[in-house]
């Protein structure tokens, strides 16, 4: 077939544009799946410690910030908050020197201080599981630290990134919130060297609104975050894929250097990734009795399991390792139907069907997909093994009632109020200090059963 020179040039240009567009799209999808958790961690840092207009702003970095109460629907500092314990949280910058974490003796209840790097790996714990019930001082150091350990230090904990996040939980027993808050208030941070300069959180990458603003801001922020928080060596493969598009440590993402079709592909990748994040990924894991499971071998210590890391970053950014607490979620009832305030549901634990744990378990309800607690007239957001006044059956069984209206005086103690009609909800079953049967999959929670037509 004869092709004249002008047609050939047009075909070449079209082919080149399509190739660049495909390249931008698929590299953009990889960038989002890899980089979204890192970007979300830096966004949280910026809003917690820099942006005074953010609803989640707390104040200074390197200082524990305590919420002296249970979480409530108004608390949107991260998705799927727990209600079993008041939160203490902060980001820590170790670039200017080591920091000392002090914890009090906690012998009568479960507690934990979770330490995460900026890639959402829970790299260390201080608490009940790790034998830290007598209290002490723990030296937190950044990568390459070679200073002198001060006297009286219980343990040195080396972080893989200079920026880290701390999340502390002290369990509330017998609804005695003040007792938990009193212990919580004794968890504190201080610079190991009082003369070291105070870190400036504003030197970190600013948060960018790529959801409703320019989609390319995602890549701008990702490149900046890769510079601020050095990626692990295991990520070299995916970083090699992103580097030709200018998404790399110590480089600024420059859209002007890319083909227009590649930019269009990158924009489409952000739009499609956000759609997948909220519409498809919550159902990505294997389900048993309607409860979606995550891989206990990688959760909280992700390695190169980028897809699972992304999935959990949307469902609950600061995930624990499974040995500390194993969470499973349900968005569908036993018959595979989305759960909403239009219907009534039950969860029935038979005497041999309770989660086998060393600490406690609880079921908490959240708006779906938002992940925030459900406003209700009695201010009850969860039920579990620590809930006072639960009514057990004569055989030792326990039935939880999930519905908008009060189920009646004989069931009210076991009632978890649901959403308004027309509003979806989801559940998280938290299992703290899970026994091997949970981690190996031999234990499966009972299904959520719809009880109306």
Coordinates of C-alpha atoms in Angstrom, one line a residue:
X1 CA 0.0 0.0 0.0
X2 CA 1.4 3.4 -1.0
X3 CA 1.7 5.9 1.8
X4 CA 2.7 9.5 0.9
X5 CA 5.2 11.3 3.0
X6 CA 2.6 13.6 4.7
X7 CA 0.4 10.6 5.7
X8 CA 3.5 8.7 7.0
X9 CA 4.5 11.7 9.2
X10 CA 0.9 11.9 10.5
X11 CA 0.9 8.2 11.4
X12 CA 4.2 8.5 13.1
X13 CA 3.0 11.5 15.2
X14 CA -0.2 9.7 16.1
X15 CA 1.7 6.6 17.1
X16 CA 4.2 8.6 19.1
X17 CA 1.4 10.5 20.9
X18 CA -0.4 7.2 21.7
X19 CA 2.8 5.6 23.0
X20 CA 3.6 8.7 25.2
X21 CA 0.0 8.7 26.5
X22 CA 0.1 5.0 27.4
X23 CA 3.5 5.5 29.0
X24 CA 2.2 8.3 31.1
X25 CA -1.0 6.5 32.1
X26 CA 0.6 3.2 33.2
X27 CA 3.5 4.9 34.9
X28 CA 1.0 7.2 36.6
X29 CA -1.0 4.2 37.8
X30 CA 2.2 2.7 39.2
X31 CA 3.2 6.0 40.8
X32 CA -0.2 6.3 42.5
X33 CA -0.2 2.7 43.8
X34 CA 3.3 3.1 45.1
X35 CA 3.3 6.7 46.3
X36 CA -0.2 7.4 47.7
X37 CA 0.6 6.2 51.3
X38 CA 3.8 8.3 51.4
X39 CA 1.9 11.3 50.1
X40 CA -0.9 10.8 52.7
X41 CA 1.7 10.6 55.5
X42 CA 3.3 13.9 54.4
X43 CA -0.1 15.5 54.0
X44 CA -1.0 14.4 57.5
X45 CA 2.3 15.9 58.8
X46 CA 1.6 19.2 57.1
X47 CA -2.0 19.4 58.4
X48 CA -1.1 18.3 61.9
X49 CA 1.9 20.5 62.4
X50 CA 2.0 23.4 59.8
X51 CA -1.4 24.3 58.4
X52 CA -3.2 26.1 61.2
X53 CA -6.3 26.3 59.1
X54 CA -6.6 22.5 58.9
X55 CA -9.3 21.0 61.1
X56 CA -6.8 18.4 62.2
X57 CA -4.1 20.9 63.2
X58 CA -2.5 20.1 66.6
X59 CA 0.6 22.1 67.0
X60 CA 4.3 21.5 67.5
X61 CA 6.1 18.6 65.9
X62 CA 8.2 16.3 68.3
X63 CA 5.6 16.8 71.0
X64 CA 2.9 14.3 72.0
X65 CA -0.6 15.6 71.4
X66 CA -3.2 13.9 73.6
X67 CA -6.9 13.7 72.9
X68 CA -8.2 13.2 76.5
X69 CA -11.4 11.3 75.5
X70 CA -12.7 8.6 73.2
X71 CA -12.9 9.4 69.5
X72 CA -16.1 10.9 68.2
X73 CA -17.7 11.5 64.8
X74 CA -16.2 15.0 64.7
X75 CA -12.7 13.5 64.7
X76 CA -11.5 13.3 61.1
X77 CA -7.7 13.4 61.7
X78 CA -7.5 10.0 60.1
X79 CA -10.0 7.4 58.9
X80 CA -11.4 4.5 61.0
X81 CA -10.3 5.8 64.5
X82 CA -10.5 3.4 67.4
X83 CA -12.9 4.0 70.3
X84 CA -11.3 1.6 72.8
X85 CA -8.6 4.1 73.8
X86 CA -7.9 7.8 73.7
X87 CA -5.3 8.7 71.0
X88 CA -2.0 10.3 71.5
X89 CA -0.2 11.1 68.3
X90 CA 2.5 13.2 66.6
X91 CA 5.1 13.3 63.9
X92 CA 8.8 13.3 65.0
X93 CA 11.7 14.8 63.0
X94 CA 15.0 13.0 64.0
X95 CA 17.1 14.9 61.5
X96 CA 18.4 17.4 64.2
X97 CA 19.1 14.7 66.7
X98 CA 17.8 11.8 68.8
X99 CA 14.5 12.1 70.8
X100 CA 13.6 10.4 74.1
X101 CA 10.2 8.7 74.4
X102 CA 9.1 8.3 78.0
X103 CA 6.3 6.0 79.0
X104 CA 4.8 5.3 82.5
X105 CA 4.4 1.9 84.1
X106 CA 1.2 0.3 82.7
X107 CA 0.5 -3.0 84.3
X108 CA -3.3 -3.3 84.5
X109 CA -4.3 -2.8 80.9
X110 CA -3.1 -3.1 77.3
X111 CA -1.2 -0.2 75.9
X112 CA 1.0 0.4 72.9
X113 CA 3.1 3.1 71.3
X114 CA 3.3 2.4 67.6
X115 CA 6.2 3.9 65.6
X116 CA 5.7 4.2 61.8
X117 CA 8.1 5.3 59.0
X118 CA 6.8 7.6 56.3
X119 CA 6.1 4.5 54.1
X120 CA 3.5 3.3 56.7
X121 CA 5.7 0.5 58.0
X122 CA 5.3 -0.1 61.7
X123 CA 8.9 -0.6 62.4
X124 CA 8.9 -0.7 66.2
X125 CA 6.6 -0.8 69.3
X126 CA 6.8 0.1 72.9
X127 CA 4.0 -1.5 75.0
X128 CA 2.4 -4.6 76.5
X129 CA 3.4 -7.0 73.8
X130 CA 7.0 -5.9 73.8
X131 CA 7.3 -6.3 77.6
X132 CA 7.5 -2.5 78.4
X133 CA 5.0 -2.5 81.2
X134 CA 7.3 -1.2 83.9
X135 CA 7.8 2.1 82.0
X136 CA 11.1 3.7 80.9
X137 CA 12.9 6.0 78.5
X138 CA 13.4 4.9 74.8
X139 CA 15.9 6.7 72.6
X140 CA 14.6 7.3 69.1
X141 CA 17.3 7.8 66.5
X142 CA 17.3 8.5 62.8
X143 CA 19.2 6.7 60.0
X144 CA 22.9 6.8 60.4
X145 CA 22.8 8.2 64.0
X146 CA 26.2 7.7 65.7
X147 CA 25.8 9.7 68.9
X148 CA 26.2 8.7 72.5
X149 CA 23.3 7.0 74.3
X150 CA 22.4 9.0 77.4
X151 CA 22.3 7.2 80.8
X152 CA 19.0 5.5 81.9
X153 CA 17.9 4.6 78.4
X154 CA 15.8 1.3 78.3
X155 CA 16.2 0.7 74.6
X156 CA 17.5 2.4 71.5
X157 CA 15.1 2.4 68.5
X158 CA 16.5 3.3 65.1
X159 CA 14.1 4.6 62.5
X160 CA 14.4 3.9 58.8
X161 CA 13.4 7.5 57.9
X162 CA 14.2 10.7 59.6
X163 CA 10.5 11.6 59.8
X164 CA 8.3 9.2 61.7
X165 CA 4.9 9.0 63.2
X166 CA 4.0 8.0 66.7
X167 CA 0.5 6.7 67.7
X168 CA -0.2 5.7 71.3
X169 CA -3.2 3.9 72.7
X170 CA -4.0 3.3 76.4
X171 CA -7.0 1.0 76.8
X172 CA -10.1 2.3 78.6
X173 CA -11.3 -0.2 81.3
X174 CA -14.8 -0.2 82.8
X175 CA -15.6 3.0 81.0
X176 CA -13.1 4.8 83.3
X177 CA -11.8 7.3 80.7
X178 CA -10.0 9.5 83.3
X179 CA -7.8 6.6 84.4
X180 CA -6.7 6.0 80.8
X181 CA -6.2 9.7 80.2
X182 CA -4.0 10.0 83.4
X183 CA -1.7 7.3 82.0
X184 CA -1.9 8.8 78.5
X185 CA -0.7 12.1 79.7
X186 CA 2.5 10.6 81.0
X187 CA 3.6 9.5 77.5
X188 CA 6.0 12.3 76.5
X189 CA 8.8 13.3 74.1
X190 CA 11.9 15.4 74.7
X191 CA 15.1 16.1 72.7
X192 CA 18.0 13.9 73.9
X193 CA 20.2 17.0 73.6
X194 CA 18.4 20.0 75.0
X195 CA 20.8 22.2 72.9
X196 CA 19.8 20.7 69.6
X197 CA 17.9 23.0 67.2
X198 CA 14.1 22.6 67.1
X199 CA 13.0 21.1 63.8
X200 CA 10.9 23.2 61.5
X201 CA 7.9 21.2 60.1
X202 CA 7.3 23.8 57.4
X203 CA 10.6 22.7 55.7
X204 CA 8.7 19.5 54.6
X205 CA 6.7 19.2 51.4
X206 CA 3.4 21.2 51.6
X207 CA 0.1 19.4 51.1
X208 CA -1.3 19.7 47.6
X209 CA -5.0 19.2 46.7
X210 CA -4.7 16.7 43.8
X211 CA -8.3 15.4 44.3
X212 CA -10.2 18.5 43.4
X213 CA -7.3 20.6 42.0
X214 CA -4.6 19.8 39.5
X215 CA -4.1 16.0 39.2
X216 CA -0.4 16.7 38.4
X217 CA 0.0 18.0 41.9
X218 CA 0.1 14.4 43.0
X219 CA 3.3 13.8 41.1
X220 CA 4.8 17.1 42.3
X221 CA 4.1 16.1 45.9
X222 CA 5.3 12.6 45.4
X223 CA 8.7 13.7 44.0
X224 CA 9.1 16.1 46.9
X225 CA 8.2 13.4 49.4
X226 CA 10.7 11.0 48.0
X227 CA 13.3 13.6 48.6
X228 CA 12.2 14.3 52.2
X229 CA 11.8 10.6 53.1
X230 CA 14.4 8.5 51.4
X231 CA 12.8 5.3 49.9
X232 CA 14.1 1.9 51.0
X233 CA 16.5 0.1 48.6
X234 CA 13.8 -2.5 47.9
X235 CA 11.9 0.1 46.0
X236 CA 14.6 0.6 43.3
X237 CA 12.5 -1.3 40.7
X238 CA 9.4 0.8 40.8
X239 CA 11.5 4.0 41.1
X240 CA 13.3 3.1 38.0
X241 CA 9.9 2.9 36.2
X242 CA 9.0 6.4 37.4
X243 CA 12.3 8.2 36.9
X244 CA 11.9 8.8 33.1
X245 CA 8.8 10.9 34.0
X246 CA 10.8 13.0 36.5
X247 CA 9.4 11.4 39.6
X248 CA 12.4 10.7 41.6
X249 CA 14.3 11.6 44.8
X250 CA 16.1 15.0 44.7
X251 CA 14.3 16.0 41.5
X252 CA 11.3 18.3 41.1
X253 CA 8.5 17.0 38.8
X254 CA 8.5 19.2 35.7
X255 CA 5.4 18.8 33.5
X256 CA 7.0 21.1 30.8
X257 CA 9.6 18.4 30.2
X258 CA 7.0 15.8 29.2
X259 CA 5.0 15.2 26.0
X260 CA 1.4 16.6 26.2
X261 CA 0.0 13.1 25.7
X262 CA 2.1 11.8 28.6
X263 CA 0.6 14.6 30.8
X264 CA -2.9 13.6 29.7
X265 CA -2.1 10.0 30.6
X266 CA -0.8 11.1 34.0
X267 CA -3.9 13.0 34.7
X268 CA -6.1 10.1 33.7
X269 CA -4.1 7.8 36.0
X270 CA -4.9 10.0 39.0
X271 CA -8.6 10.1 38.2
X272 CA -8.8 6.4 37.7
X273 CA -6.8 5.6 40.8
X274 CA -9.0 7.8 43.0
X275 CA -12.0 6.0 41.6
X276 CA -10.5 2.6 42.2
X277 CA -9.4 3.7 45.7
X278 CA -12.9 4.4 46.9
X279 CA -15.0 2.0 44.7
X280 CA -13.0 -1.2 44.2
X281 CA -10.1 -1.6 46.6
X282 CA -12.1 -2.1 49.8
X283 CA -13.3 -5.4 48.2
X284 CA -9.9 -6.5 47.0
X285 CA -9.0 -8.9 49.7
X286 CA -10.3 -12.4 50.3
X287 CA -13.5 -12.5 52.3
X288 CA -14.7 -15.1 54.9
X289 CA -18.2 -14.8 56.2
X290 CA -18.3 -11.4 54.6
X291 CA -15.2 -10.1 56.5
X292 CA -12.4 -8.9 54.2
X293 CA -9.0 -10.2 55.3
X294 CA -5.6 -8.7 54.8
X295 CA -2.4 -10.7 54.6
X296 CA -1.1 -11.0 58.2
X297 CA 2.4 -11.6 56.9
X298 CA 2.7 -8.1 55.3
X299 CA 0.3 -5.7 56.9
X300 CA 2.2 -3.0 58.8
X301 CA 5.5 -4.2 57.4
X302 CA 4.8 -4.0 53.7
X303 CA 8.0 -4.6 51.9
X304 CA 7.1 -4.4 48.2
X305 CA 3.4 -5.3 48.7
X306 CA 2.4 -1.9 47.3
X307 CA -1.1 -2.9 46.4
X308 CA -2.0 -4.0 49.9
X309 CA -0.3 -1.0 51.4
X310 CA -2.4 1.3 49.2
X311 CA -5.6 -0.5 50.0
X312 CA -5.0 -0.2 53.8
X313 CA -3.9 3.5 53.4
X314 CA -7.4 4.3 52.2
X315 CA -9.1 2.1 54.8
X316 CA -6.9 3.0 57.8
X317 CA -3.6 4.8 57.1
X318 CA -1.7 3.8 60.3
X319 CA -2.1 0.0 60.3
X320 CA -0.6 -2.1 63.0
X321 CA 1.4 -5.3 62.4
X322 CA -0.8 -8.3 62.7
X323 CA 1.0 -9.6 65.8
X324 CA -0.1 -6.4 67.6
X325 CA -3.6 -6.1 66.3
X326 CA -5.4 -7.8 63.4
X327 CA -8.3 -5.9 61.9
X328 CA -10.9 -7.3 59.5
X329 CA -13.6 -5.3 57.8
X330 CA -17.1 -5.9 56.5
X331 CA -19.0 -3.8 54.0
X332 CA -21.4 -6.5 52.9
X333 CA -23.8 -8.7 54.9
X334 CA -23.8 -12.5 54.9
X335 CA -25.7 -12.5 51.6
X336 CA -23.3 -10.1 49.8
X337 CA -25.5 -7.0 50.1
X338 CA -24.1 -3.6 51.1
X339 CA -25.1 -2.6 54.7
X340 CA -27.1 0.5 55.4
X341 CA -29.4 2.2 57.9
X342 CA -32.4 1.0 55.9
X343 CA -32.1 -2.5 57.5
X344 CA -31.5 -4.4 60.7
X345 CA -28.5 -6.7 61.3
X346 CA -27.1 -9.1 63.9
X347 CA -23.7 -10.6 64.7
X348 CA -24.1 -13.7 66.9
X349 CA -21.0 -15.1 68.7
X350 CA -21.6 -18.6 70.0
X351 CA -19.7 -19.6 73.1
X352 CA -16.8 -21.0 71.1
X353 CA -16.9 -18.3 68.5
X354 CA -15.4 -15.3 70.2
X355 CA -12.1 -13.9 68.8
X356 CA -9.2 -15.6 70.5
X357 CA -7.1 -12.7 71.7
X358 CA -4.7 -11.9 74.5
X359 CA -6.0 -8.4 75.1
X360 CA -9.5 -7.5 73.8
X361 CA -11.7 -7.3 70.7
X362 CA -14.3 -4.8 69.5
X363 CA -16.6 -4.1 66.6
X364 CA -16.8 -0.4 65.4
X365 CA -19.1 1.1 62.9
X366 CA -18.1 3.8 60.3
X367 CA -19.6 5.7 57.5
X368 CA -19.0 4.0 54.1
X369 CA -16.9 5.1 52.3
X370 CA -15.8 8.1 54.4
X371 CA -14.5 6.0 57.3
X372 CA -15.6 8.3 60.1
X373 CA -17.7 7.3 63.2
X374 CA -21.5 7.2 62.9
X375 CA -23.3 10.0 64.7
X376 CA -26.1 8.5 66.9
X377 CA -28.4 9.7 69.8
X378 CA -26.7 7.6 72.5
X379 CA -23.1 8.3 71.5
X380 CA -22.2 4.6 71.2
X381 CA -19.8 3.8 68.4
X382 CA -18.5 0.3 69.2
X383 CA -19.2 -2.8 71.2
X384 CA -16.7 -5.5 72.4
X385 CA -15.2 -7.6 75.1
X386 CA -14.5 -4.5 77.3
X387 CA -18.0 -3.1 77.0
X388 CA -19.8 -2.9 80.3
X389 CA -23.2 -4.3 80.7
X390 CA -23.4 -6.5 77.6
X391 CA -26.2 -9.1 77.9
X392 CA -25.0 -12.7 77.2
X393 CA -27.4 -15.6 76.5
X394 CA -27.9 -18.5 79.0
X395 CA -25.5 -20.5 76.9
X396 CA -22.8 -17.8 77.0
X397 CA -23.5 -16.6 73.5
X398 CA -23.5 -12.9 72.6
X399 CA -25.7 -11.2 69.9
X400 CA -25.0 -7.7 68.8
X401 CA -27.8 -5.7 67.2
X402 CA -26.9 -3.2 64.4
X403 CA -29.8 -0.9 63.4
X404 CA -30.9 2.7 63.5
X405 CA -33.8 2.3 65.9
X406 CA -33.6 1.1 69.5
X407 CA -34.3 -2.7 69.4
X408 CA -36.1 -2.5 72.8
X409 CA -35.1 -2.7 76.5
X410 CA -34.1 -6.3 76.5
X411 CA -31.6 -5.7 73.6
X412 CA -30.5 -2.2 74.2
X413 CA -27.3 -3.1 76.0
X414 CA -26.1 -4.9 72.9
X415 CA -27.3 -2.2 70.4
X416 CA -24.9 -0.5 68.0
X417 CA -26.8 2.3 66.4
X418 CA -26.4 2.4 62.6
X419 CA -26.6 5.2 60.0
X420 CA -29.6 7.1 58.8
X421 CA -31.7 5.3 56.1
X422 CA -30.1 5.6 52.7
X423 CA -26.6 5.9 54.2
X424 CA -24.1 3.0 53.9
X425 CA -21.9 1.8 56.8
X426 CA -19.0 -0.6 57.3
X427 CA -17.6 -2.4 60.3
X428 CA -14.1 -3.1 61.6
X429 CA -13.5 -6.0 64.0
X430 CA -10.3 -5.3 65.9
X431 CA -8.5 -8.1 67.6
X432 CA -5.7 -7.0 69.9
X433 CA -2.8 -9.4 70.6
X434 CA -4.4 -12.1 68.4
X435 CA -3.8 -15.7 69.0
X436 CA -2.3 -18.0 66.3
X437 CA -5.7 -19.2 65.2
X438 CA -6.5 -15.7 63.9
X439 CA -3.2 -15.1 62.2
X440 CA -3.3 -18.5 60.4
X441 CA -6.9 -18.1 59.3
X442 CA -8.3 -21.0 61.4
X443 CA -10.6 -18.5 63.2
X444 CA -13.2 -16.7 61.2
X445 CA -15.6 -14.2 62.8
X446 CA -19.4 -14.8 62.5
X447 CA -21.2 -13.2 59.6
X448 CA -23.3 -10.1 59.7
X449 CA -26.8 -11.3 59.1
X450 CA -29.7 -9.1 57.9
X451 CA -32.8 -9.7 60.0
X452 CA -35.4 -7.8 58.1
X453 CA -36.8 -8.4 54.6

